[in-house]
Coordinates of C-alpha atoms in Angstrom, one line a residue:
Chain A
M15 CA 0.0 0.0 0.0
D16 CA 1.3 3.4 -0.9
D17 CA -0.5 6.2 0.9
L18 CA 1.6 8.9 -0.7
F19 CA -0.1 8.6 -4.1
N20 CA -3.2 6.9 -2.9
I21 CA -2.4 3.7 -4.8
K22 CA -3.6 0.6 -3.0
F23 CA -2.1 -2.8 -3.7
V24 CA -3.9 -6.0 -2.9
R25 CA -2.1 -9.2 -3.6
G26 CA 0.3 -7.2 -5.9
K27 CA -2.5 -5.7 -8.0
I28 CA -3.7 -2.1 -8.0
V29 CA -7.2 -1.8 -6.8
G30 CA -7.6 2.0 -6.4
H31 CA -5.8 5.1 -7.3
W32 CA -6.5 8.8 -7.1
D33 CA -5.7 11.5 -9.5
W34 CA -5.9 15.0 -8.0
T35 CA -6.2 16.6 -11.4
F36 CA -9.9 16.2 -11.4
E37 CA -10.2 18.0 -8.1
I38 CA -8.6 21.2 -9.3
P39 CA -11.1 23.5 -11.0
L40 CA -10.3 24.6 -14.6
F41 CA -8.8 28.1 -15.1
R42 CA -11.1 31.0 -15.8
T43 CA -8.4 33.1 -17.4
V44 CA -6.5 32.0 -20.5
A45 CA -3.5 34.1 -21.3
R46 CA 0.1 33.5 -22.5
V47 CA 3.0 34.6 -20.4
G48 CA 3.6 38.4 -20.7
K49 CA 0.5 38.9 -22.8
P50 CA -2.7 40.8 -21.8
G51 CA -4.4 38.9 -19.0
W52 CA -1.3 37.2 -17.7
K53 CA -1.4 39.1 -14.4
E54 CA -4.8 37.7 -13.6
R55 CA -3.7 34.3 -14.9
L56 CA -0.7 34.3 -12.6
E57 CA -2.8 35.1 -9.6
E58 CA -5.1 32.2 -10.5
E59 CA -2.1 29.9 -11.0
L60 CA -0.8 30.7 -7.4
E61 CA -4.3 30.3 -6.0
K62 CA -4.6 26.8 -7.6
I63 CA -1.1 25.7 -6.6
E64 CA -2.2 26.5 -3.0
Y65 CA -5.4 24.6 -3.6
L66 CA -3.3 21.6 -4.7
K67 CA -1.1 21.8 -1.7
R68 CA -4.1 21.7 0.5
L69 CA -5.5 18.7 -1.3
K70 CA -2.2 16.9 -1.1
K71 CA -1.5 17.9 2.5
E72 CA -0.6 14.3 3.4
D73 CA 2.5 14.4 1.2
N74 CA 5.3 16.9 0.5
L75 CA 6.0 15.9 -3.0
F76 CA 5.7 19.4 -4.5
S77 CA 5.5 21.4 -1.4
K78 CA 7.3 24.5 -2.6
V79 CA 6.6 26.2 -6.0
E80 CA 8.2 29.5 -6.6
Q81 CA 8.5 31.7 -9.6
D82 CA 12.0 32.9 -10.7
P83 CA 12.1 36.6 -9.8
K84 CA 13.9 37.4 -13.1
N85 CA 12.3 35.0 -15.5
P86 CA 8.5 34.7 -15.4
R87 CA 8.5 31.6 -17.4
I88 CA 10.5 29.5 -14.9
F89 CA 9.2 28.1 -11.6
Y90 CA 11.3 26.2 -9.0
V91 CA 9.7 23.2 -7.5
E92 CA 10.9 21.5 -4.4
G93 CA 9.6 18.7 -2.3
V94 CA 10.3 15.4 -0.5
S95 CA 9.5 12.0 -1.8
D96 CA 8.1 9.1 0.3
N97 CA 11.7 7.8 0.6
N98 CA 12.7 11.1 2.1
E99 CA 14.6 12.0 -1.1
K100 CA 14.8 15.7 -1.8
I101 CA 13.2 16.6 -5.1
R102 CA 14.1 19.8 -6.9
F103 CA 13.5 20.7 -10.5
N104 CA 12.7 23.6 -12.7
L105 CA 9.3 24.0 -14.4
R106 CA 9.6 25.8 -17.8
L107 CA 6.6 27.3 -19.5
P108 CA 6.9 27.0 -23.3
I109 CA 5.9 30.1 -25.3
R110 CA 2.6 28.4 -26.2
Y111 CA 1.7 27.8 -22.5
P112 CA -1.2 27.4 -21.4
F113 CA -2.2 25.7 -24.7
V114 CA 0.6 23.2 -24.2
P115 CA 1.8 21.8 -20.8
P116 CA 4.9 23.1 -19.0
Y117 CA 7.7 20.8 -18.7
A118 CA 9.8 19.6 -15.9
E119 CA 13.5 20.2 -16.5
E120 CA 15.9 17.8 -14.7
Y121 CA 13.0 15.9 -13.1
Y122 CA 14.5 12.6 -11.9
F123 CA 13.1 10.2 -9.5
G124 CA 15.7 7.9 -8.1
Q125 CA 17.8 6.8 -11.0
Y126 CA 15.1 7.1 -13.6
S127 CA 13.7 10.0 -15.6
F128 CA 10.1 9.2 -16.0
Y129 CA 9.6 12.3 -17.9
S130 CA 11.2 13.6 -21.1
Y131 CA 10.4 16.1 -23.8
S132 CA 12.4 14.6 -26.6
D133 CA 11.0 11.2 -27.4
H134 CA 7.8 12.1 -29.2
G135 CA 5.7 11.2 -26.2
R136 CA 6.9 7.6 -25.7
V137 CA 7.8 8.2 -22.0
A138 CA 4.7 7.7 -20.0
C139 CA 4.4 10.9 -18.0
L140 CA 4.8 13.3 -20.9
D141 CA 2.7 11.2 -23.2
K142 CA -0.2 11.1 -20.8
I143 CA 0.1 14.7 -19.7
N144 CA 0.1 15.8 -23.3
N145 CA -2.9 13.7 -24.2
R146 CA -4.9 14.9 -21.2
W147 CA -3.9 18.5 -21.3
N148 CA -6.7 21.0 -21.9
K149 CA -6.1 22.4 -25.3
E150 CA -8.1 25.5 -24.6
G151 CA -5.6 26.5 -22.0
R152 CA -7.7 25.8 -18.9
H153 CA -5.2 23.6 -17.3
G154 CA -2.3 25.2 -15.4
I155 CA 0.8 24.4 -13.3
A156 CA -1.3 22.9 -10.5
H157 CA -2.9 20.5 -12.9
F158 CA 0.5 19.7 -14.3
L159 CA 2.0 18.9 -10.9
A160 CA -1.0 16.8 -10.0
M161 CA -0.6 14.7 -13.2
L162 CA 3.2 14.5 -12.8
G163 CA 2.9 13.2 -9.3
Y164 CA 0.2 10.7 -10.3
Y165 CA 2.0 9.3 -13.3
T166 CA 5.4 9.2 -11.5
A167 CA 3.7 7.2 -8.8
L168 CA 2.4 4.7 -11.4
A169 CA 5.7 4.6 -13.2
R170 CA 7.6 3.9 -10.0
H171 CA 5.4 1.0 -9.3
N172 CA 6.0 -0.3 -12.8
V173 CA 2.3 -0.1 -13.7
N174 CA 1.1 -0.2 -17.3
I175 CA 0.1 3.5 -17.6
R176 CA -1.9 3.1 -20.8
S177 CA -4.5 0.8 -19.4
L178 CA -4.8 2.8 -16.2
T179 CA -5.4 6.0 -18.0
R180 CA -8.4 4.4 -19.7
K181 CA -9.7 3.2 -16.4
T182 CA -9.2 6.7 -14.9
R183 CA -11.3 8.2 -17.6
K184 CA -14.1 5.8 -16.9
R185 CA -13.8 6.4 -13.1
R186 CA -14.2 10.1 -13.6
K187 CA -17.7 9.6 -14.9
I188 CA -18.6 7.2 -12.1
R189 CA -17.4 9.7 -9.4
K190 CA -19.7 12.4 -10.8
Chain B
M17 CA 25.6 34.5 -58.1
L18 CA 29.1 35.8 -59.1
P19 CA 29.6 36.6 -62.8
L20 CA 32.1 34.2 -64.5
D21 CA 35.0 36.6 -64.8
A22 CA 34.8 37.6 -61.1
R23 CA 35.0 34.0 -60.0
N24 CA 38.6 33.5 -61.1
Q25 CA 39.7 36.8 -59.5
L26 CA 38.0 36.0 -56.2
A27 CA 39.3 32.4 -56.2
M28 CA 42.9 33.7 -56.6
N29 CA 42.5 35.9 -53.5
S30 CA 40.8 33.4 -51.3
P31 CA 42.0 30.3 -49.5
K32 CA 42.1 27.1 -51.7
M33 CA 39.4 25.5 -49.6
F34 CA 36.9 28.0 -51.0
S35 CA 37.9 27.8 -54.7
R36 CA 35.4 25.2 -55.7
I37 CA 32.6 27.1 -54.0
I38 CA 33.6 30.3 -55.8
F39 CA 33.7 28.4 -59.1
A40 CA 30.1 27.4 -58.4
G41 CA 29.3 31.1 -58.3
L42 CA 28.8 31.6 -54.5
D43 CA 30.2 34.9 -53.2
I44 CA 32.0 33.8 -50.0
R45 CA 32.7 37.4 -49.1
K46 CA 29.0 37.8 -48.4
L47 CA 28.9 34.6 -46.5
L48 CA 31.9 35.5 -44.3
S49 CA 30.0 38.5 -43.0
K50 CA 26.9 36.4 -42.0
T51 CA 25.9 34.8 -38.7
A52 CA 23.7 31.7 -38.5
L53 CA 22.1 30.3 -35.4
I54 CA 21.7 26.6 -35.3
G55 CA 19.3 25.3 -32.6
G56 CA 19.9 21.6 -31.9
C57 CA 23.2 19.9 -32.7
G58 CA 21.9 16.4 -33.3
G59 CA 21.5 14.5 -36.5
L60 CA 20.4 17.6 -38.5
G61 CA 22.3 20.3 -36.8
V62 CA 25.7 18.7 -37.4
I63 CA 25.0 18.4 -41.1
V64 CA 23.8 21.9 -41.5
G65 CA 26.7 23.2 -39.3
E66 CA 29.3 21.3 -41.3
I67 CA 28.0 22.3 -44.7
L68 CA 27.8 26.0 -43.7
A69 CA 31.2 25.9 -42.0
R70 CA 32.8 24.3 -45.1
T71 CA 30.9 26.7 -47.4
G72 CA 32.3 29.8 -45.7
I73 CA 29.8 31.1 -43.2
G74 CA 31.4 33.8 -41.0
K75 CA 29.9 32.9 -37.6
L76 CA 27.9 30.0 -36.1
I77 CA 25.9 30.2 -32.9
L78 CA 25.2 26.7 -31.7
I79 CA 22.7 25.7 -29.0
D80 CA 21.9 22.3 -27.6
R81 CA 21.0 21.2 -24.1
D82 CA 22.3 17.6 -24.5
I83 CA 25.6 15.8 -24.2
V84 CA 27.1 13.3 -26.7
E85 CA 26.0 9.7 -26.0
E86 CA 26.7 6.5 -27.8
E87 CA 23.2 6.5 -29.3
N88 CA 24.3 9.5 -31.4
F89 CA 26.8 7.5 -33.3
N90 CA 24.4 6.5 -36.0
R91 CA 24.6 10.0 -37.3
L92 CA 27.7 12.0 -38.3
I93 CA 30.6 13.9 -36.8
F94 CA 30.6 12.7 -33.2
D95 CA 33.0 9.9 -32.1
R96 CA 33.8 7.9 -29.0
D97 CA 36.2 10.6 -27.6
D98 CA 33.3 13.0 -27.5
I99 CA 31.1 11.0 -25.1
G100 CA 29.9 13.0 -22.2
Q101 CA 30.8 16.4 -23.8
P102 CA 28.1 19.0 -24.5
K103 CA 27.0 18.6 -28.2
A104 CA 27.2 22.3 -29.0
M105 CA 30.7 22.8 -27.6
C106 CA 31.9 19.6 -29.3
L107 CA 30.5 20.5 -32.7
A108 CA 31.9 24.1 -32.4
K109 CA 35.4 22.6 -31.7
K110 CA 35.2 20.2 -34.7
L111 CA 33.9 22.9 -37.1
E112 CA 36.6 25.3 -36.1
S113 CA 39.2 22.6 -36.6
I114 CA 37.9 22.1 -40.2
R115 CA 38.0 25.7 -41.1
N116 CA 40.6 27.5 -39.0
S117 CA 44.3 26.9 -39.7
G118 CA 47.4 29.0 -39.2
E119 CA 48.0 29.0 -42.9
I120 CA 44.7 30.7 -43.6
E121 CA 44.2 34.4 -42.9
S122 CA 42.1 35.1 -39.8
K123 CA 39.5 37.0 -41.8
F124 CA 38.5 33.6 -43.3
H125 CA 38.3 31.9 -40.0
L126 CA 35.0 30.5 -38.6
K127 CA 33.9 32.1 -35.4
T128 CA 31.6 30.1 -33.1
E129 CA 29.6 30.6 -30.0
A130 CA 28.3 27.4 -28.3
Y131 CA 25.7 27.1 -25.5
Q132 CA 24.5 24.1 -23.6
E133 CA 21.1 25.5 -22.8
D134 CA 17.5 24.6 -23.0
V135 CA 16.0 27.3 -25.3
V136 CA 12.5 27.1 -23.8
A137 CA 12.2 30.2 -21.5
W138 CA 15.9 30.9 -21.9
M139 CA 16.3 34.7 -21.5
D140 CA 19.4 35.1 -23.7
L141 CA 17.7 33.6 -26.7
E142 CA 16.2 36.9 -27.9
E143 CA 19.6 38.6 -27.9
L144 CA 21.3 35.7 -29.8
I145 CA 18.5 35.7 -32.4
G146 CA 18.8 39.4 -32.7
K147 CA 22.5 39.2 -33.7
S148 CA 21.9 36.4 -36.2
D149 CA 21.1 36.7 -39.9
I150 CA 19.3 33.4 -40.1
I151 CA 17.9 30.8 -37.7
I152 CA 18.0 27.1 -38.4
T153 CA 16.0 24.8 -36.1
C154 CA 17.1 21.2 -35.9
F155 CA 15.4 20.2 -32.7
D156 CA 13.6 17.0 -31.8
N157 CA 10.7 18.7 -30.1
E158 CA 8.0 21.2 -31.0
A159 CA 8.3 23.4 -27.9
A160 CA 11.9 24.4 -28.8
R161 CA 11.0 25.0 -32.4
I162 CA 8.0 27.2 -31.5
E163 CA 10.2 29.1 -29.1
L164 CA 12.7 30.1 -31.8
N165 CA 9.9 30.7 -34.3
A166 CA 8.3 33.2 -32.0
Y167 CA 11.5 35.3 -31.6
A168 CA 12.5 34.9 -35.3
V169 CA 9.1 36.2 -36.4
A170 CA 9.2 39.0 -33.8
L171 CA 12.7 40.1 -34.9
N172 CA 12.0 39.5 -38.6
K173 CA 14.6 36.9 -39.1
P174 CA 14.3 34.0 -41.7
L175 CA 14.0 30.6 -40.1
I176 CA 14.6 27.2 -41.7
D177 CA 13.1 24.3 -39.8
G178 CA 14.0 20.7 -40.5
G179 CA 12.5 17.5 -39.0
T180 CA 12.1 13.9 -39.6
S181 CA 9.2 11.5 -38.9
E182 CA 9.1 9.0 -36.0
N183 CA 10.0 6.2 -38.3
A184 CA 13.0 8.3 -39.6
L185 CA 12.1 7.7 -43.3
R186 CA 10.3 10.9 -44.0
G187 CA 11.4 14.5 -43.5
T188 CA 10.2 18.1 -43.9
V189 CA 12.0 21.4 -44.4
I190 CA 10.0 24.5 -43.7
T191 CA 11.2 27.9 -44.7
V192 CA 9.8 30.8 -42.7
L193 CA 10.1 34.3 -44.1
P194 CA 8.2 36.4 -41.5
G195 CA 5.1 38.0 -42.9
K196 CA 5.6 36.3 -46.3
T197 CA 5.4 32.5 -45.7
P198 CA 3.6 30.6 -42.9
C199 CA 5.5 30.5 -39.6
L200 CA 5.7 27.3 -37.6
E201 CA 2.8 28.2 -35.5
C202 CA 0.7 28.5 -38.6
Y203 CA 1.2 24.8 -39.2
W204 CA 0.6 23.8 -35.6
S205 CA -2.6 25.2 -34.3
N206 CA -3.7 24.5 -30.7
E207 CA -5.8 21.6 -31.9
T208 CA -3.1 19.8 -33.9
L209 CA 0.1 20.4 -31.9
I210 CA -0.3 17.8 -29.2
P211 CA -0.1 14.2 -30.7
I212 CA -2.9 11.9 -29.6
D213 CA -1.1 8.6 -29.3
D214 CA -4.0 6.2 -29.0
S215 CA -3.0 4.1 -32.0
D216 CA 0.1 2.4 -30.5
P217 CA -0.7 -1.3 -30.5
E218 CA 2.1 -2.1 -28.0
E219 CA 1.2 -2.3 -24.4
E220 CA 4.8 -1.8 -23.4
D221 CA 6.0 -2.1 -19.9
L222 CA 6.8 1.4 -18.7
K223 CA 10.2 0.9 -17.2
T224 CA 11.4 -1.1 -20.2
S225 CA 10.2 1.6 -22.6
I226 CA 12.0 4.3 -20.6
L227 CA 15.2 2.4 -20.8
K228 CA 14.8 1.2 -24.3
V229 CA 13.6 4.3 -26.1
P230 CA 15.4 7.4 -24.9
C231 CA 14.9 9.1 -28.2
G232 CA 12.9 8.7 -31.5
A233 CA 14.3 6.8 -34.4
S234 CA 16.8 8.5 -36.7
L235 CA 18.7 7.5 -39.8
A236 CA 21.7 9.3 -41.2
T237 CA 20.3 8.9 -44.8
T238 CA 17.1 10.9 -44.2
M239 CA 19.0 13.3 -41.8
N240 CA 21.6 14.1 -44.5
I241 CA 19.0 14.9 -47.2
I242 CA 17.0 17.1 -44.9
G243 CA 20.1 18.8 -43.4
S244 CA 21.4 19.5 -46.9
L245 CA 18.1 20.9 -48.1
Q246 CA 18.1 23.2 -45.0
A247 CA 21.6 24.4 -45.8
D248 CA 20.6 24.9 -49.4
Q249 CA 17.7 27.2 -48.3
V250 CA 20.1 29.0 -46.0
L251 CA 22.5 29.7 -48.8
K252 CA 19.7 30.9 -51.1
I253 CA 18.5 33.3 -48.5
L254 CA 21.9 34.7 -47.5
L255 CA 23.2 34.9 -51.0
E256 CA 19.9 36.0 -52.5
Y257 CA 19.6 33.5 -55.4
G258 CA 17.2 30.9 -56.5
E259 CA 13.6 30.2 -55.4
L260 CA 12.7 29.7 -51.8
I261 CA 10.1 26.9 -51.2
P262 CA 7.9 27.2 -48.0
Q263 CA 7.7 23.5 -47.5
I264 CA 9.7 20.5 -48.9
R265 CA 8.8 17.0 -48.0
I266 CA 10.9 13.9 -48.8
S267 CA 10.1 10.3 -48.3
L268 CA 12.5 7.4 -48.4
E269 CA 9.8 4.8 -47.7
D270 CA 8.6 2.4 -50.4
K271 CA 9.1 4.9 -53.1
L272 CA 11.6 7.8 -53.1
S273 CA 9.7 11.1 -53.4
L274 CA 10.4 14.8 -53.0
S275 CA 7.4 17.1 -53.0
T276 CA 7.1 20.9 -52.6
F277 CA 4.3 22.9 -51.2
H278 CA 3.3 26.5 -51.2
S279 CA 1.1 26.9 -48.1
T280 CA -0.6 30.0 -46.9
R281 CA -0.3 31.8 -43.6
R282 CA -3.0 31.1 -40.9
P283 CA -5.2 34.1 -40.2
G284 CA -5.1 34.8 -36.5
C285 CA -1.8 33.0 -35.9
P286 CA -0.5 34.1 -32.5
A287 CA 3.1 34.5 -33.7
C288 CA 2.7 36.1 -37.2
G289 CA -1.0 37.0 -37.4
D290 CA -0.2 40.7 -36.8
L291 CA 2.4 41.1 -39.5

């Protein structure tokens, strides 16, 4: 049983998992970095990051998210994993953000990088995040971190992400 | 292009390595005063870089965030001694060694600037693009391409993009002349940029796939053709000759094919819509 990511194992099989992405409301403001509306968008980003932190209060995976004071398109993320490993990576916002997801630079978990931007989506985290990203720009950093934590958790447990994603979509309807 | 009688004169006053280029009619004096920025020093970047260096470009600015690994050996230039070195710095060193020699006057030397950086959200990028005459994107991801495209369009610099398909047998060269031909964002609208990968029949074990497939497929054959076509478009723009083609596609699959397209700009494109 892994409480950190709300994944429950019974006889070696996953019986339940939780994805916080669905809990975070969609963004009201859609604006590119530095363009009109970005100030309001940034306020909403910070608000939703706090919201995510409250949702994930049981873990400290992404407990600190700070914007670079000089570069508005870089955020520093810090946290602690369930193995008490310190996690630290940069979040870069591409020029087309929020229509495309941010990406996690130097995001390593243990010895593996479960996330990459250069393999045409064949690494699970990026592939899944890209596919699920709201193309109208209504997902933000908080949604990204929620997805990143969720898929990293699955990846670390060597779970077949593709089949789980399908299940997740079905579960979403059931929860409503 | 140089008139016939001027070619002999120029060839006499230039290093021997440029004589064949001058006989082809290219004015290397013009090229020597130009700066090209190459984004991505992988399979395509090394081809474009080497062609431009050997043809007589004055300065190359090279950017790549990666280091040389064994998996890069299926393409050109890099060898085992380069493993672990940043690609951009390594390429710069090799290109300088091709061009620069004590026997050649320093005004014919190649100048390089190399950066091991991720271009997305990189603050120095605008300044580097500002001092370049042409931008060549040879990246393996859309985010980096779109980033350079945005600055190239804003600063009115021509951009030549090259890319190959996931099976490495097809390739595309896109020439962006801001305000005249479609920019990269015209091709990738919000709806089409993100690939929906639901067709993959393989239910691969995740950890295995991470370890097995660190990067997409690439073949030196396709890369060389695409890189050469990119370099050709660069020379045409810098030396102002020939016809520029907005989009060239090649395929080395069952049948060998080369097709050209004249696409139109997308109204309301966030990058070039206001031009």
